[in-house]
Amino acid sequence: MDQVIRADRPEWVPVFTGLSVRVFRELVRVVAGRGGEQAGTGRRWGLPLADRVLLVAVYYRTNLTL
């Protein structure tokens, strides 16, 4: 079975980001408040906002390339 890191699995948030679940949820709320949801024209995002924030947080923590 394949496992995918998703923001809806709160046990993975601190492991991969170093943030508590509470702080991560606040971060998602701030990003959404600043226009993080899709607006305007163009291709729609394939991931929900929380998963995109998780992806960026993991990237910044590990400095890995995609």
PDB file of N, CA, C and O in Angstrom:
ATOM      1  N   MET A   1       0.844  -1.181   0.000  1.00  0.00           N
ATOM      2  CA  MET A   1       0.000   0.000   0.000  1.00  0.00           C
ATOM      3  C   MET A   1       0.889   1.245   0.000  1.00  0.00           C
ATOM      4  O   MET A   1       1.811   1.364   0.788  1.00  0.00           O
ATOM      5  N   ASP A   2       0.616   2.174  -0.903  1.00  0.00           N
ATOM      6  CA  ASP A   2       1.363   3.426  -0.964  1.00  0.00           C
ATOM      7  C   ASP A   2       0.846   4.392   0.090  1.00  0.00           C
ATOM      8  O   ASP A   2      -0.351   4.467   0.330  1.00  0.00           O
ATOM      9  N   GLN A   3       1.755   5.103   0.712  1.00  0.00           N
ATOM     10  CA  GLN A   3       1.366   6.129   1.661  1.00  0.00           C
ATOM     11  C   GLN A   3       1.781   7.474   1.109  1.00  0.00           C
ATOM     12  O   GLN A   3       2.891   7.634   0.604  1.00  0.00           O
ATOM     13  N   VAL A   4       0.888   8.411   1.208  1.00  0.00           N
ATOM     14  CA  VAL A   4       1.120   9.755   0.726  1.00  0.00           C
ATOM     15  C   VAL A   4       1.060  10.693   1.924  1.00  0.00           C
ATOM     16  O   VAL A   4       0.174  10.576   2.766  1.00  0.00           O
ATOM     17  N   ILE A   5       1.997  11.599   2.011  1.00  0.00           N
ATOM     18  CA  ILE A   5       1.993  12.571   3.097  1.00  0.00           C
ATOM     19  C   ILE A   5       0.886  13.570   2.809  1.00  0.00           C
ATOM     20  O   ILE A   5       0.901  14.242   1.774  1.00  0.00           O
ATOM     21  N   ARG A   6      -0.071  13.646   3.705  1.00  0.00           N
ATOM     22  CA  ARG A   6      -1.202  14.548   3.535  1.00  0.00           C
ATOM     23  C   ARG A   6      -1.407  15.334   4.819  1.00  0.00           C
ATOM     24  O   ARG A   6      -1.126  14.852   5.903  1.00  0.00           O
ATOM     25  N   ALA A   7      -1.909  16.532   4.679  1.00  0.00           N
ATOM     26  CA  ALA A   7      -2.140  17.395   5.836  1.00  0.00           C
ATOM     27  C   ALA A   7      -3.298  16.901   6.691  1.00  0.00           C
ATOM     28  O   ALA A   7      -3.410  17.287   7.853  1.00  0.00           O
ATOM     29  N   ASP A   8      -4.148  16.045   6.145  1.00  0.00           N
ATOM     30  CA  ASP A   8      -5.263  15.532   6.939  1.00  0.00           C
ATOM     31  C   ASP A   8      -4.847  14.391   7.871  1.00  0.00           C
ATOM     32  O   ASP A   8      -5.673  13.861   8.602  1.00  0.00           O
ATOM     33  N   ARG A   9      -3.574  14.058   7.880  1.00  0.00           N
ATOM     34  CA  ARG A   9      -3.023  13.092   8.838  1.00  0.00           C
ATOM     35  C   ARG A   9      -2.167  13.863   9.841  1.00  0.00           C
ATOM     36  O   ARG A   9      -0.967  14.069   9.617  1.00  0.00           O
ATOM     37  N   PRO A  10      -2.758  14.354  10.924  1.00  0.00           N
ATOM     38  CA  PRO A  10      -2.043  15.265  11.827  1.00  0.00           C
ATOM     39  C   PRO A  10      -0.795  14.670  12.465  1.00  0.00           C
ATOM     40  O   PRO A  10       0.102  15.421  12.857  1.00  0.00           O
ATOM     41  N   GLU A  11      -0.679  13.364  12.535  1.00  0.00           N
ATOM     42  CA  GLU A  11       0.513  12.769  13.139  1.00  0.00           C
ATOM     43  C   GLU A  11       1.759  12.994  12.280  1.00  0.00           C
ATOM     44  O   GLU A  11       2.885  12.901  12.767  1.00  0.00           O
ATOM     45  N   TRP A  12       1.586  13.291  11.005  1.00  0.00           N
ATOM     46  CA  TRP A  12       2.732  13.500  10.118  1.00  0.00           C
ATOM     47  C   TRP A  12       3.224  14.941  10.097  1.00  0.00           C
ATOM     48  O   TRP A  12       4.363  15.194   9.711  1.00  0.00           O
ATOM     49  N   VAL A  13       2.372  15.873  10.472  1.00  0.00           N
ATOM     50  CA  VAL A  13       2.741  17.295  10.386  1.00  0.00           C
ATOM     51  C   VAL A  13       3.990  17.608  11.206  1.00  0.00           C
ATOM     52  O   VAL A  13       4.947  18.169  10.680  1.00  0.00           O
ATOM     53  N   PRO A  14       4.052  17.275  12.500  1.00  0.00           N
ATOM     54  CA  PRO A  14       5.268  17.608  13.264  1.00  0.00           C
ATOM     55  C   PRO A  14       6.507  16.852  12.788  1.00  0.00           C
ATOM     56  O   PRO A  14       7.610  17.391  12.815  1.00  0.00           O
ATOM     57  N   VAL A  15       6.320  15.638  12.330  1.00  0.00           N
ATOM     58  CA  VAL A  15       7.454  14.824  11.892  1.00  0.00           C
ATOM     59  C   VAL A  15       8.151  15.455  10.692  1.00  0.00           C
ATOM     60  O   VAL A  15       9.374  15.549  10.650  1.00  0.00           O
ATOM     61  N   PHE A  16       7.374  15.907   9.733  1.00  0.00           N
ATOM     62  CA  PHE A  16       7.952  16.406   8.487  1.00  0.00           C
ATOM     63  C   PHE A  16       8.206  17.906   8.473  1.00  0.00           C
ATOM     64  O   PHE A  16       9.048  18.370   7.711  1.00  0.00           O
ATOM     65  N   THR A  17       7.477  18.671   9.286  1.00  0.00           N
ATOM     66  CA  THR A  17       7.626  20.130   9.242  1.00  0.00           C
ATOM     67  C   THR A  17       8.331  20.700  10.461  1.00  0.00           C
ATOM     68  O   THR A  17       8.860  21.804  10.401  1.00  0.00           O
ATOM     69  N   GLY A  18       8.291  19.993  11.575  1.00  0.00           N
ATOM     70  CA  GLY A  18       8.831  20.535  12.813  1.00  0.00           C
ATOM     71  C   GLY A  18       7.866  21.484  13.497  1.00  0.00           C
ATOM     72  O   GLY A  18       8.189  22.069  14.533  1.00  0.00           O
ATOM     73  N   LEU A  19       6.678  21.650  12.945  1.00  0.00           N
ATOM     74  CA  LEU A  19       5.657  22.521  13.522  1.00  0.00           C
ATOM     75  C   LEU A  19       4.629  21.677  14.272  1.00  0.00           C
ATOM     76  O   LEU A  19       4.346  20.552  13.882  1.00  0.00           O
ATOM     77  N   SER A  20       4.069  22.252  15.326  1.00  0.00           N
ATOM     78  CA  SER A  20       2.965  21.559  15.991  1.00  0.00           C
ATOM     79  C   SER A  20       1.747  21.624  15.081  1.00  0.00           C
ATOM     80  O   SER A  20       1.666  22.464  14.175  1.00  0.00           O
ATOM     81  N   VAL A  21       0.796  20.755  15.309  1.00  0.00           N
ATOM     82  CA  VAL A  21      -0.421  20.737  14.499  1.00  0.00           C
ATOM     83  C   VAL A  21      -1.151  22.067  14.635  1.00  0.00           C
ATOM     84  O   VAL A  21      -1.651  22.613  13.654  1.00  0.00           O
ATOM     85  N   ARG A  22      -1.185  22.630  15.830  1.00  0.00           N
ATOM     86  CA  ARG A  22      -1.858  23.906  16.063  1.00  0.00           C
ATOM     87  C   ARG A  22      -1.203  25.019  15.254  1.00  0.00           C
ATOM     88  O   ARG A  22      -1.882  25.802  14.587  1.00  0.00           O
ATOM     89  N   VAL A  23       0.113  25.087  15.282  1.00  0.00           N
ATOM     90  CA  VAL A  23       0.836  26.121  14.531  1.00  0.00           C
ATOM     91  C   VAL A  23       0.660  25.909  13.025  1.00  0.00           C
ATOM     92  O   VAL A  23       0.473  26.870  12.272  1.00  0.00           O
ATOM     93  N   PHE A  24       0.672  24.658  12.582  1.00  0.00           N
ATOM     94  CA  PHE A  24       0.476  24.380  11.159  1.00  0.00           C
ATOM     95  C   PHE A  24      -0.906  24.822  10.699  1.00  0.00           C
ATOM     96  O   PHE A  24      -1.048  25.439   9.639  1.00  0.00           O
ATOM     97  N   ARG A  25      -1.921  24.533  11.485  1.00  0.00           N
ATOM     98  CA  ARG A  25      -3.282  24.958  11.123  1.00  0.00           C
ATOM     99  C   ARG A  25      -3.396  26.477  11.079  1.00  0.00           C
ATOM    100  O   ARG A  25      -4.079  27.030  10.219  1.00  0.00           O
ATOM    101  N   GLU A  26      -2.718  27.147  11.994  1.00  0.00           N
ATOM    102  CA  GLU A  26      -2.703  28.612  11.980  1.00  0.00           C
ATOM    103  C   GLU A  26      -2.009  29.115  10.715  1.00  0.00           C
ATOM    104  O   GLU A  26      -2.463  30.085  10.094  1.00  0.00           O
ATOM    105  N   LEU A  27      -0.925  28.476  10.328  1.00  0.00           N
ATOM    106  CA  LEU A  27      -0.217  28.846   9.106  1.00  0.00           C
ATOM    107  C   LEU A  27      -1.117  28.694   7.890  1.00  0.00           C
ATOM    108  O   LEU A  27      -1.178  29.576   7.031  1.00  0.00           O
ATOM    109  N   VAL A  28      -1.851  27.608   7.805  1.00  0.00           N
ATOM    110  CA  VAL A  28      -2.780  27.393   6.694  1.00  0.00           C
ATOM    111  C   VAL A  28      -3.852  28.475   6.701  1.00  0.00           C
ATOM    112  O   VAL A  28      -4.210  29.021   5.649  1.00  0.00           O
ATOM    113  N   ARG A  29      -4.347  28.835   7.876  1.00  0.00           N
ATOM    114  CA  ARG A  29      -5.358  29.881   7.985  1.00  0.00           C
ATOM    115  C   ARG A  29      -4.817  31.220   7.495  1.00  0.00           C
ATOM    116  O   ARG A  29      -5.487  31.942   6.754  1.00  0.00           O
ATOM    117  N   VAL A  30      -3.579  31.547   7.859  1.00  0.00           N
ATOM    118  CA  VAL A  30      -2.969  32.806   7.431  1.00  0.00           C
ATOM    119  C   VAL A  30      -2.776  32.820   5.918  1.00  0.00           C
ATOM    120  O   VAL A  30      -3.074  33.815   5.245  1.00  0.00           O
ATOM    121  N   VAL A  31      -2.289  31.712   5.370  1.00  0.00           N
ATOM    122  CA  VAL A  31      -2.084  31.635   3.917  1.00  0.00           C
ATOM    123  C   VAL A  31      -3.424  31.778   3.193  1.00  0.00           C
ATOM    124  O   VAL A  31      -3.517  32.498   2.189  1.00  0.00           O
ATOM    125  N   ALA A  32      -4.453  31.139   3.690  1.00  0.00           N
ATOM    126  CA  ALA A  32      -5.775  31.257   3.066  1.00  0.00           C
ATOM    127  C   ALA A  32      -6.275  32.697   3.150  1.00  0.00           C
ATOM    128  O   ALA A  32      -6.845  33.214   2.186  1.00  0.00           O
ATOM    129  N   GLY A  33      -6.032  33.344   4.273  1.00  0.00           N
ATOM    130  CA  GLY A  33      -6.460  34.724   4.440  1.00  0.00           C
ATOM    131  C   GLY A  33      -5.726  35.696   3.537  1.00  0.00           C
ATOM    132  O   GLY A  33      -6.242  36.771   3.212  1.00  0.00           O
ATOM    133  N   ARG A  34      -4.547  35.330   3.128  1.00  0.00           N
ATOM    134  CA  ARG A  34      -3.746  36.202   2.250  1.00  0.00           C
ATOM    135  C   ARG A  34      -3.893  35.835   0.776  1.00  0.00           C
ATOM    136  O   ARG A  34      -3.083  36.237  -0.051  1.00  0.00           O
ATOM    137  N   GLY A  35      -4.890  35.056   0.475  1.00  0.00           N
ATOM    138  CA  GLY A  35      -5.170  34.752  -0.925  1.00  0.00           C
ATOM    139  C   GLY A  35      -4.554  33.470  -1.424  1.00  0.00           C
ATOM    140  O   GLY A  35      -4.311  33.342  -2.628  1.00  0.00           O
ATOM    141  N   GLY A  36      -4.304  32.522  -0.573  1.00  0.00           N
ATOM    142  CA  GLY A  36      -3.684  31.263  -0.988  1.00  0.00           C
ATOM    143  C   GLY A  36      -4.579  30.374  -1.812  1.00  0.00           C
ATOM    144  O   GLY A  36      -4.107  29.502  -2.525  1.00  0.00           O
ATOM    145  N   GLU A  37      -5.877  30.582  -1.726  1.00  0.00           N
ATOM    146  CA  GLU A  37      -6.787  29.793  -2.548  1.00  0.00           C
ATOM    147  C   GLU A  37      -6.726  30.283  -3.986  1.00  0.00           C
ATOM    148  O   GLU A  37      -6.387  31.435  -4.253  1.00  0.00           O
ATOM    149  N   GLN A  38      -7.080  29.425  -4.894  1.00  0.00           N
ATOM    150  CA  GLN A  38      -7.045  29.756  -6.326  1.00  0.00           C
ATOM    151  C   GLN A  38      -7.971  30.922  -6.621  1.00  0.00           C
ATOM    152  O   GLN A  38      -9.109  30.938  -6.189  1.00  0.00           O
ATOM    153  N   ALA A  39      -7.464  31.867  -7.322  1.00  0.00           N
ATOM    154  CA  ALA A  39      -8.278  32.995  -7.770  1.00  0.00           C
ATOM    155  C   ALA A  39      -7.894  33.323  -9.195  1.00  0.00           C
ATOM    156  O   ALA A  39      -6.744  33.175  -9.591  1.00  0.00           O
ATOM    157  N   GLY A  40      -8.848  33.753  -9.948  1.00  0.00           N
ATOM    158  CA  GLY A  40      -8.552  34.156 -11.308  1.00  0.00           C
ATOM    159  C   GLY A  40      -8.561  32.996 -12.285  1.00  0.00           C
ATOM    160  O   GLY A  40      -9.146  31.952 -12.036  1.00  0.00           O
ATOM    161  N   THR A  41      -7.863  33.207 -13.378  1.00  0.00           N
ATOM    162  CA  THR A  41      -7.858  32.210 -14.435  1.00  0.00           C
ATOM    163  C   THR A  41      -6.641  31.312 -14.309  1.00  0.00           C
ATOM    164  O   THR A  41      -5.773  31.529 -13.481  1.00  0.00           O
ATOM    165  N   GLY A  42      -6.602  30.330 -15.140  1.00  0.00           N
ATOM    166  CA  GLY A  42      -5.464  29.419 -15.142  1.00  0.00           C
ATOM    167  C   GLY A  42      -5.852  28.043 -14.654  1.00  0.00           C
ATOM    168  O   GLY A  42      -6.978  27.785 -14.246  1.00  0.00           O
ATOM    169  N   ARG A  43      -4.888  27.186 -14.698  1.00  0.00           N
ATOM    170  CA  ARG A  43      -5.118  25.806 -14.299  1.00  0.00           C
ATOM    171  C   ARG A  43      -5.367  25.722 -12.796  1.00  0.00           C
ATOM    172  O   ARG A  43      -4.671  26.353 -12.003  1.00  0.00           O
ATOM    173  N   ARG A  44      -6.322  24.919 -12.424  1.00  0.00           N
ATOM    174  CA  ARG A  44      -6.655  24.722 -11.013  1.00  0.00           C
ATOM    175  C   ARG A  44      -5.575  23.907 -10.318  1.00  0.00           C
ATOM    176  O   ARG A  44      -4.928  23.053 -10.941  1.00  0.00           O
ATOM    177  N   TRP A  45      -5.392  24.177  -9.023  1.00  0.00           N
ATOM    178  CA  TRP A  45      -4.434  23.415  -8.242  1.00  0.00           C
ATOM    179  C   TRP A  45      -4.891  21.972  -8.125  1.00  0.00           C
ATOM    180  O   TRP A  45      -6.070  21.689  -7.968  1.00  0.00           O
ATOM    181  N   GLY A  46      -3.961  21.046  -8.154  1.00  0.00           N
ATOM    182  CA  GLY A  46      -4.277  19.634  -7.993  1.00  0.00           C
ATOM    183  C   GLY A  46      -4.329  19.209  -6.533  1.00  0.00           C
ATOM    184  O   GLY A  46      -4.900  18.190  -6.202  1.00  0.00           O
ATOM    185  N   LEU A  47      -3.731  20.019  -5.654  1.00  0.00           N
ATOM    186  CA  LEU A  47      -3.704  19.707  -4.228  1.00  0.00           C
ATOM    187  C   LEU A  47      -4.521  20.730  -3.445  1.00  0.00           C
ATOM    188  O   LEU A  47      -4.541  21.905  -3.807  1.00  0.00           O
ATOM    189  N   PRO A  48      -5.125  20.300  -2.342  1.00  0.00           N
ATOM    190  CA  PRO A  48      -5.792  21.260  -1.475  1.00  0.00           C
ATOM    191  C   PRO A  48      -4.770  22.216  -0.842  1.00  0.00           C
ATOM    192  O   PRO A  48      -3.572  21.912  -0.774  1.00  0.00           O
ATOM    193  N   LEU A  49      -5.242  23.345  -0.361  1.00  0.00           N
ATOM    194  CA  LEU A  49      -4.350  24.357   0.200  1.00  0.00           C
ATOM    195  C   LEU A  49      -3.494  23.798   1.338  1.00  0.00           C
ATOM    196  O   LEU A  49      -2.290  24.038   1.384  1.00  0.00           O
ATOM    197  N   ALA A  50      -4.077  23.052   2.248  1.00  0.00           N
ATOM    198  CA  ALA A  50      -3.313  22.511   3.386  1.00  0.00           C
ATOM    199  C   ALA A  50      -2.171  21.611   2.912  1.00  0.00           C
ATOM    200  O   ALA A  50      -1.072  21.652   3.468  1.00  0.00           O
ATOM    201  N   ASP A  51      -2.412  20.832   1.882  1.00  0.00           N
ATOM    202  CA  ASP A  51      -1.356  19.963   1.352  1.00  0.00           C
ATOM    203  C   ASP A  51      -0.261  20.774   0.663  1.00  0.00           C
ATOM    204  O   ASP A  51       0.918  20.436   0.738  1.00  0.00           O
ATOM    205  N   ARG A  52      -0.634  21.859  -0.004  1.00  0.00           N
ATOM    206  CA  ARG A  52       0.376  22.719  -0.632  1.00  0.00           C
ATOM    207  C   ARG A  52       1.234  23.403   0.423  1.00  0.00           C
ATOM    208  O   ARG A  52       2.458  23.502   0.275  1.00  0.00           O
ATOM    209  N   VAL A  53       0.605  23.855   1.513  1.00  0.00           N
ATOM    210  CA  VAL A  53       1.367  24.473   2.609  1.00  0.00           C
ATOM    211  C   VAL A  53       2.295  23.442   3.233  1.00  0.00           C
ATOM    212  O   VAL A  53       3.455  23.733   3.535  1.00  0.00           O
ATOM    213  N   LEU A  54       1.817  22.223   3.412  1.00  0.00           N
ATOM    214  CA  LEU A  54       2.657  21.146   3.948  1.00  0.00           C
ATOM    215  C   LEU A  54       3.853  20.889   3.036  1.00  0.00           C
ATOM    216  O   LEU A  54       4.989  20.754   3.510  1.00  0.00           O
ATOM    217  N   LEU A  55       3.627  20.848   1.753  1.00  0.00           N
ATOM    218  CA  LEU A  55       4.707  20.626   0.791  1.00  0.00           C
ATOM    219  C   LEU A  55       5.779  21.704   0.901  1.00  0.00           C
ATOM    220  O   LEU A  55       6.978  21.406   0.944  1.00  0.00           O
ATOM    221  N   VAL A  56       5.361  22.952   0.983  1.00  0.00           N
ATOM    222  CA  VAL A  56       6.320  24.056   1.083  1.00  0.00           C
ATOM    223  C   VAL A  56       7.046  24.017   2.425  1.00  0.00           C
ATOM    224  O   VAL A  56       8.259  24.246   2.491  1.00  0.00           O
ATOM    225  N   ALA A  57       6.340  23.709   3.506  1.00  0.00           N
ATOM    226  CA  ALA A  57       6.970  23.640   4.830  1.00  0.00           C
ATOM    227  C   ALA A  57       8.029  22.537   4.868  1.00  0.00           C
ATOM    228  O   ALA A  57       9.124  22.733   5.419  1.00  0.00           O
ATOM    229  N   VAL A  58       7.725  21.396   4.290  1.00  0.00           N
ATOM    230  CA  VAL A  58       8.707  20.301   4.233  1.00  0.00           C
ATOM    231  C   VAL A  58       9.895  20.710   3.376  1.00  0.00           C
ATOM    232  O   VAL A  58      11.052  20.463   3.728  1.00  0.00           O
ATOM    233  N   TYR A  59       9.631  21.374   2.256  1.00  0.00           N
ATOM    234  CA  TYR A  59      10.716  21.842   1.386  1.00  0.00           C
ATOM    235  C   TYR A  59      11.636  22.789   2.137  1.00  0.00           C
ATOM    236  O   TYR A  59      12.860  22.646   2.082  1.00  0.00           O
ATOM    237  N   TYR A  60      11.054  23.770   2.823  1.00  0.00           N
ATOM    238  CA  TYR A  60      11.892  24.733   3.558  1.00  0.00           C
ATOM    239  C   TYR A  60      12.664  24.076   4.697  1.00  0.00           C
ATOM    240  O   TYR A  60      13.782  24.453   4.998  1.00  0.00           O
ATOM    241  N   ARG A  61      12.069  23.077   5.326  1.00  0.00           N
ATOM    242  CA  ARG A  61      12.761  22.425   6.443  1.00  0.00           C
ATOM    243  C   ARG A  61      13.914  21.559   5.957  1.00  0.00           C
ATOM    244  O   ARG A  61      14.972  21.488   6.563  1.00  0.00           O
ATOM    245  N   THR A  62      13.717  20.859   4.838  1.00  0.00           N
ATOM    246  CA  THR A  62      14.719  19.893   4.389  1.00  0.00           C
ATOM    247  C   THR A  62      15.637  20.445   3.308  1.00  0.00           C
ATOM    248  O   THR A  62      16.694  19.878   3.071  1.00  0.00           O
ATOM    249  N   ASN A  63      15.185  21.479   2.598  1.00  0.00           N
ATOM    250  CA  ASN A  63      15.930  22.073   1.494  1.00  0.00           C
ATOM    251  C   ASN A  63      16.193  21.044   0.387  1.00  0.00           C
ATOM    252  O   ASN A  63      17.213  21.066  -0.277  1.00  0.00           O
ATOM    253  N   LEU A  64      15.243  20.127   0.213  1.00  0.00           N
ATOM    254  CA  LEU A  64      15.341  19.134  -0.851  1.00  0.00           C
ATOM    255  C   LEU A  64      14.758  19.700  -2.131  1.00  0.00           C
ATOM    256  O   LEU A  64      13.864  20.523  -2.119  1.00  0.00           O
ATOM    257  N   THR A  65      15.255  19.229  -3.243  1.00  0.00           N
ATOM    258  CA  THR A  65      14.676  19.637  -4.515  1.00  0.00           C
ATOM    259  C   THR A  65      13.507  18.725  -4.843  1.00  0.00           C
ATOM    260  O   THR A  65      13.437  17.582  -4.373  1.00  0.00           O
ATOM    261  N   LEU A  66      12.606  19.214  -5.653  1.00  0.00           N
ATOM    262  CA  LEU A  66      11.465  18.392  -6.061  1.00  0.00           C
ATOM    263  C   LEU A  66      11.927  17.523  -7.175  1.00  0.00           C
ATOM    264  O   LEU A  66      11.790  16.623  -7.609  1.00  0.00           O
TER     265      LEU A  66
END
